[in-house]
XYZ file of C-alpha atoms in Angstrom:
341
model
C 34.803 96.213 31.759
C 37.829 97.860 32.790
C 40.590 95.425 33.276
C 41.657 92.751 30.962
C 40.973 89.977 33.626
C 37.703 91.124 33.594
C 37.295 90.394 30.362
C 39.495 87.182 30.022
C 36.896 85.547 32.722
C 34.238 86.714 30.697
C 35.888 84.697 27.395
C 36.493 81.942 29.738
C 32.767 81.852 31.008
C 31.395 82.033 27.486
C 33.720 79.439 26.160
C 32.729 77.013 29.002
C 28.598 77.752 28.007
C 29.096 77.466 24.679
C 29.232 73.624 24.178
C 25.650 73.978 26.164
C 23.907 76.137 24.385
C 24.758 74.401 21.293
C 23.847 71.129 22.388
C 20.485 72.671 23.726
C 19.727 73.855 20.538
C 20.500 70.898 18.428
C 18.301 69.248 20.813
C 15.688 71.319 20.308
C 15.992 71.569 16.500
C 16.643 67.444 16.356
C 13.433 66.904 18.078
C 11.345 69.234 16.429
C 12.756 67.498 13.186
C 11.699 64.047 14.664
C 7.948 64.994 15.401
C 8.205 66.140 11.663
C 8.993 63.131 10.311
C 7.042 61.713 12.471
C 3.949 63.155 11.851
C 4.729 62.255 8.186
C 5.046 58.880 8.594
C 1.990 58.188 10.587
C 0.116 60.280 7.682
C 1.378 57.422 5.173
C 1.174 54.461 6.871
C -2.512 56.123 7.272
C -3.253 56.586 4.152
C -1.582 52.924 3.289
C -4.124 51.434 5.876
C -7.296 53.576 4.808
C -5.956 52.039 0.926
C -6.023 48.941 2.024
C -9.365 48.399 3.894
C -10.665 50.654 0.920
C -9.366 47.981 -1.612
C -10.080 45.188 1.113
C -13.613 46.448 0.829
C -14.137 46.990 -3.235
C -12.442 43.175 -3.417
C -15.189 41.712 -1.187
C -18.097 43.801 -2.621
C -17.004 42.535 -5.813
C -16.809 38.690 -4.427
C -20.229 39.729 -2.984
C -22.081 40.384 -5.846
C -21.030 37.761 -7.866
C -21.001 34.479 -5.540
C -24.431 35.798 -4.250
C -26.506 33.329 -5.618
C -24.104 30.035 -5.838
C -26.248 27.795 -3.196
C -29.079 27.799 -6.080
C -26.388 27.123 -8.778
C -26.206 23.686 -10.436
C -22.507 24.077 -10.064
C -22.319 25.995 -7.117
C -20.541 28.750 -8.804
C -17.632 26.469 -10.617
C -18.359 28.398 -14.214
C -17.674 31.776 -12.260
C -14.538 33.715 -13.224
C -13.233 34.649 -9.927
C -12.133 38.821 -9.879
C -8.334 39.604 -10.054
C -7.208 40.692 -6.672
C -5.113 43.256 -5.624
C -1.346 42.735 -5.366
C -1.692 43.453 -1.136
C -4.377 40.473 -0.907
C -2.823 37.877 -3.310
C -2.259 35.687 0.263
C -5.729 36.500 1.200
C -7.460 35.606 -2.504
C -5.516 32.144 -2.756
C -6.521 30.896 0.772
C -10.463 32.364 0.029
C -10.285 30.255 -3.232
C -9.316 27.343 -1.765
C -11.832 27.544 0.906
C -14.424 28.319 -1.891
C -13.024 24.748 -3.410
C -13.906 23.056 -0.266
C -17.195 24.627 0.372
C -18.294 23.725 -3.165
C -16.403 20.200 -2.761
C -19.211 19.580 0.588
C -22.178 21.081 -0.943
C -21.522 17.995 -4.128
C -20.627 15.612 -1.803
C -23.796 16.200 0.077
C -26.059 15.100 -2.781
C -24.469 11.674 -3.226
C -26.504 8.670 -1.389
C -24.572 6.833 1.052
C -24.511 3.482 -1.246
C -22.583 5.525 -3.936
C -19.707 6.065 -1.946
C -17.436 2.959 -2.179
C -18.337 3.338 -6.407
C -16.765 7.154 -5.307
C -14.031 5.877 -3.480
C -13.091 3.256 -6.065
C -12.798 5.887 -8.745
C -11.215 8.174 -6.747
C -8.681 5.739 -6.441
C -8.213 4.976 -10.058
C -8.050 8.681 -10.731
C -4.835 8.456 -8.557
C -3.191 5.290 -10.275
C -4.042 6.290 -13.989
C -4.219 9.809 -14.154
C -7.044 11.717 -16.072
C -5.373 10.900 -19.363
C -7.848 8.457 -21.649
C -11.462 7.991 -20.393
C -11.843 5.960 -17.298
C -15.533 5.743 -17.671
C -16.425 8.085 -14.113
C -19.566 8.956 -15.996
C -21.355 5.351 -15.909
C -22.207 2.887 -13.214
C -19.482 1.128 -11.609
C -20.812 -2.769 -10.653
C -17.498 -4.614 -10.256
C -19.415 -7.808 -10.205
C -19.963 -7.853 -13.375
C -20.579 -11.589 -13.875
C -23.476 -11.592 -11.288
C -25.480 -9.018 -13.412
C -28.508 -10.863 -15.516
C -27.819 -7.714 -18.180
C -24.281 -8.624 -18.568
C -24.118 -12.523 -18.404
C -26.774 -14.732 -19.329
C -25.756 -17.201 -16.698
C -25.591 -15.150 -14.397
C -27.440 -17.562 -11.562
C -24.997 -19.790 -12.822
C -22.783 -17.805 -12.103
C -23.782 -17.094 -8.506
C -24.487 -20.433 -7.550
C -21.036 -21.530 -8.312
C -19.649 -18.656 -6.054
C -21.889 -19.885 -3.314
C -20.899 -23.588 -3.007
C -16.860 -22.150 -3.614
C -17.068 -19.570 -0.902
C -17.705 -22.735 1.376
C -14.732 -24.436 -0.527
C -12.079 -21.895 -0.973
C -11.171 -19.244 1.375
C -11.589 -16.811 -1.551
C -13.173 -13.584 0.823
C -15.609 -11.282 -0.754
C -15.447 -10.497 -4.616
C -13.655 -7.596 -5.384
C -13.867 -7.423 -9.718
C -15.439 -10.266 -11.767
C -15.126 -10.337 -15.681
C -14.827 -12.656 -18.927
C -11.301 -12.447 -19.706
C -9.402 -13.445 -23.353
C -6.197 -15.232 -21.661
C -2.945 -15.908 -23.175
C -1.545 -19.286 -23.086
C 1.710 -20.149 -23.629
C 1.850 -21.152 -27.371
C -0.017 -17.963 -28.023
C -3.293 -19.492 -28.299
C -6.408 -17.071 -27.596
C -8.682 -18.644 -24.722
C -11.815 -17.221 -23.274
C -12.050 -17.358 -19.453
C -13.816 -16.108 -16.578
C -11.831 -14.807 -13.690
C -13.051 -13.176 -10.478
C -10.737 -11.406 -7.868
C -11.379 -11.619 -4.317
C -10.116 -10.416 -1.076
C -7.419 -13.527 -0.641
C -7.696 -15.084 -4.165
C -7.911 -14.835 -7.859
C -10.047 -17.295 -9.276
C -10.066 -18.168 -12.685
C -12.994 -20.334 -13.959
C -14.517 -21.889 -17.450
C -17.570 -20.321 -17.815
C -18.770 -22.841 -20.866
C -18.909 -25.581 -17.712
C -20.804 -23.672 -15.509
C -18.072 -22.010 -14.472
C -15.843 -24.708 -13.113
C -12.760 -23.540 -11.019
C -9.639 -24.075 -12.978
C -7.457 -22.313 -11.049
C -6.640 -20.336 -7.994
C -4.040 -17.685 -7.701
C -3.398 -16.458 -3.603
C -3.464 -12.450 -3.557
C -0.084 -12.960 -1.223
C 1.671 -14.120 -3.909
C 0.830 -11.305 -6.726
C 3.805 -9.024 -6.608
C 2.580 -6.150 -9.618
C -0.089 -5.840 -12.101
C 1.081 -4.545 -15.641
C -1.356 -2.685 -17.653
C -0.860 -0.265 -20.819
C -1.778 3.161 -21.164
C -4.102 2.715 -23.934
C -7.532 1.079 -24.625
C -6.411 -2.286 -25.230
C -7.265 -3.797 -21.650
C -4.705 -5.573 -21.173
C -3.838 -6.716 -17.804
C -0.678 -8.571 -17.114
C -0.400 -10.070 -13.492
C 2.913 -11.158 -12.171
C 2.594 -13.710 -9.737
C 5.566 -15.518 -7.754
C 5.906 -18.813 -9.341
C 7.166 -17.847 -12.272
C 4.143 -17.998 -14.137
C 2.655 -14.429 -15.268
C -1.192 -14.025 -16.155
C -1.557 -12.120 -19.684
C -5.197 -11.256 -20.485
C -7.634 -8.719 -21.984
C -10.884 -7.507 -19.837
C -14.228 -8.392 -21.896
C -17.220 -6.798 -22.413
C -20.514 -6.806 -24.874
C -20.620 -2.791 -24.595
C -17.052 -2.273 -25.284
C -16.551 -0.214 -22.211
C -12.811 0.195 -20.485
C -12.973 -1.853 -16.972
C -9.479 -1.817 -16.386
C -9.523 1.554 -14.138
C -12.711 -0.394 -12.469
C -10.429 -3.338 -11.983
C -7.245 -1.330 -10.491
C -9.894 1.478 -8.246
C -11.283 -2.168 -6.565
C -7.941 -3.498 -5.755
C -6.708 -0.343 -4.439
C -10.298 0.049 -2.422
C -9.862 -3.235 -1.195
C -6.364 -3.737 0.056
C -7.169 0.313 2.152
C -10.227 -1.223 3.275
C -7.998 -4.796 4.700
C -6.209 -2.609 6.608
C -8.683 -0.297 8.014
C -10.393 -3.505 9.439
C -7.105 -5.194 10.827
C -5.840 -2.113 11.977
C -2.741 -3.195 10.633
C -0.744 -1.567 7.400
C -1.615 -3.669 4.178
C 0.437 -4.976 1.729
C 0.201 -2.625 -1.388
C 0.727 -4.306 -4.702
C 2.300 -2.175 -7.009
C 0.227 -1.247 -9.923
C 2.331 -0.158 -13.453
C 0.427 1.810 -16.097
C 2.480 1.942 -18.856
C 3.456 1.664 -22.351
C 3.671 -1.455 -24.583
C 5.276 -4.033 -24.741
C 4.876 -5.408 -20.728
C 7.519 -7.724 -19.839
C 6.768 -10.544 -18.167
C 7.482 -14.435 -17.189
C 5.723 -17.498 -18.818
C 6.705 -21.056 -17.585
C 10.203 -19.925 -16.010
C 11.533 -17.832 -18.972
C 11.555 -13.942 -19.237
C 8.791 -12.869 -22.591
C 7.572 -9.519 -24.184
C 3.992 -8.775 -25.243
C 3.595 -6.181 -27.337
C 0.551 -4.271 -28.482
C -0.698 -3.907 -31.984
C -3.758 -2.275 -33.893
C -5.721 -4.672 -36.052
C -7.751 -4.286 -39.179
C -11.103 -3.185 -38.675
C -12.609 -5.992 -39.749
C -11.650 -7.636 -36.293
C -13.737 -6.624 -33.750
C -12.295 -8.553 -30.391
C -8.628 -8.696 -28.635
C -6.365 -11.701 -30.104
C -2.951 -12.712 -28.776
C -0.559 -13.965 -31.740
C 2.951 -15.409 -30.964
C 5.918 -14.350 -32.882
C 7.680 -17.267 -34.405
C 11.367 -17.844 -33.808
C 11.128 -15.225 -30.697
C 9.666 -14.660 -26.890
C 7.526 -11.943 -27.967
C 3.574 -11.695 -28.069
C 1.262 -9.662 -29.885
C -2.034 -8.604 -29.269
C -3.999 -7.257 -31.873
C -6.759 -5.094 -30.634
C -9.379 -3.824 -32.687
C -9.394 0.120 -33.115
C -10.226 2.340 -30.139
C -14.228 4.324 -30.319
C -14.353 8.023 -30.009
C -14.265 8.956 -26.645
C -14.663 11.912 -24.530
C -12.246 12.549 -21.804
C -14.185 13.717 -18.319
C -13.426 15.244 -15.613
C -14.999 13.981 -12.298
């Protein structure tokens, strides 16, 4: 160098290369930072997969082993305590167990014979209106026709030859629920009937005259049926014409019909409209505590629900004096064991 311009352009060359250079090398050093981190990050999203599929694996060896044998198990594995799953297959483990449910759901459903399924249905259906909170008797046969069995009524060809020459009478339909009732009447008075519901009627007969049709309530013109939440069996059906049915179900065996009775009517009125292809008219059905409101010859009346001595051993309605209130004394419940179905 040996002028100052010489230098000067030399400053003014390196000042203009500079910016360059330095951007090469940040480039340089940026990218080498980025295949760093990169090659980090595929090592742990690695070692999460190879975790997972390693957990994945232990989960299902473990489901494995223990559900291995289910097919030959009377409950097809129901008393099996399912393993805890890992926090990354909780989604996984709650759609396996419900397909589990379903499997085990076909494999019971398989063993029932095809005449068993409308007794299924029906307490399927009173499941859904009551609730699994008393017993609702899912354990023992289900025979809704109750007067036309020779074990439960004596006249029971009685019975069934009276039905007969009605059917040709009355445009009653098919019997639905059929059972000797204790009715209330309106000065209180305890009175032992027989009433059958059918697909269009309710018919109430007197069994001690060979079961002689007293009355006839249309199925159109039932609006709800009332019944408590207890063991009393009482059924209350409100009708339109101002003129409420209050009655107790009957039986020798002292078994609780009334989910029977409501799992029938439900059965029935899906079963109407699967046939017409039309919606059906759903009565509403009320399950709950004493007293039950309801109308007796125009005028609005309680009944209310009380336990009686144990001497008595059968259902008796009682009328308060000076007041529109009823009470029926039912005898104290049996023991009973709650099941599940």
């Amino acid at each position: 160098v040996q002028s100052i311009e010489t230098l000067a352009q030399l400053e003014h060359m390196r000042s203009v290369l500079l910016p360059a250079v330095i951007k090469f090398l940040q480039k340089m050093w940026r990218g080498a930072l980025a295949r760093q981190r990169y090659k980090i990050f595929y090592a742990m999203f690695k070692i999460v997969r190879k975790f997972r599929a390693w957990k994945f694996k232990i989960y299902l060896l473990t489901l494995i082993r223990r559900f291995s044998g289910v097919r030959e198990m009377r409950d097809f594995g129901k008393s099996l305590d399912w393993p805890e799953a890992p926090f990354i297959l909780r989604r996984f483990h709650i759609k396996l167990y419900n397909t589990f449910r379903r499997w085990r759901l076909r494999q019971r459903l398989k063993t029932v014979q095809a005449d068993e399924w409308p007794q299924i249905k029906c307490k399927i259906a009173a499941l859904e209106i009551i609730g699994n909170k008393r017993d609702l008797g899912l354990n023992r046969q289900w025979s809704a026709d109750y007067l036309a069995l020779g074990t439960e009524n004596p006249q029971s060809s009685v019975y069934v030859a009276a039905m007969n020459s009605m059917m040709y009478r009355e445009d009653a339909g098919a019997v639905i629920f059929s059972s000797i009732v204790k009715k209330l009447g309106s000065r209180g008075k305890t009175t032992e009937r027989a009433v059958v519901f059918c697909e269009h009627q309710i018919l109430k007969l007197d069994h001690k005259k060979e079961y002689r049709l007293l009355k006839t309530i249309e199925m159109a013109d039932v609006t709800e049926i009332s019944v408590t939440s207890g063991d009393d069996q009482l059924v209350v059906i409100h009708t339109n014409d101002e003129y409420d049915i209050a009655m107790t179900l009957e039986n020798s065996k002292k078994e609780n019909r009334v989910p029977e009775l409501l799992g029938s009517l439900r059965m029935a009125i899906i079963t109407a409209g699967e046939t017409s292809g039309t919606i059906p008219r759903e009565v509403k059905i009320t399950v709950q505590k004493p007293p039950i409101n309801f109308i007796m010859s125009g005028s609005q009346h309680v009944i209310d629900v009380e336990e009686a001595d144990e001497s008595q051993q059968e259902n008796k309605f009682r009328k308060e004096s000076g007041a529109k209130r009823f009470v029926l004394q039912a005898p104290p419940p049996s023991p009973v064991t709650v099941t599940n179905l």
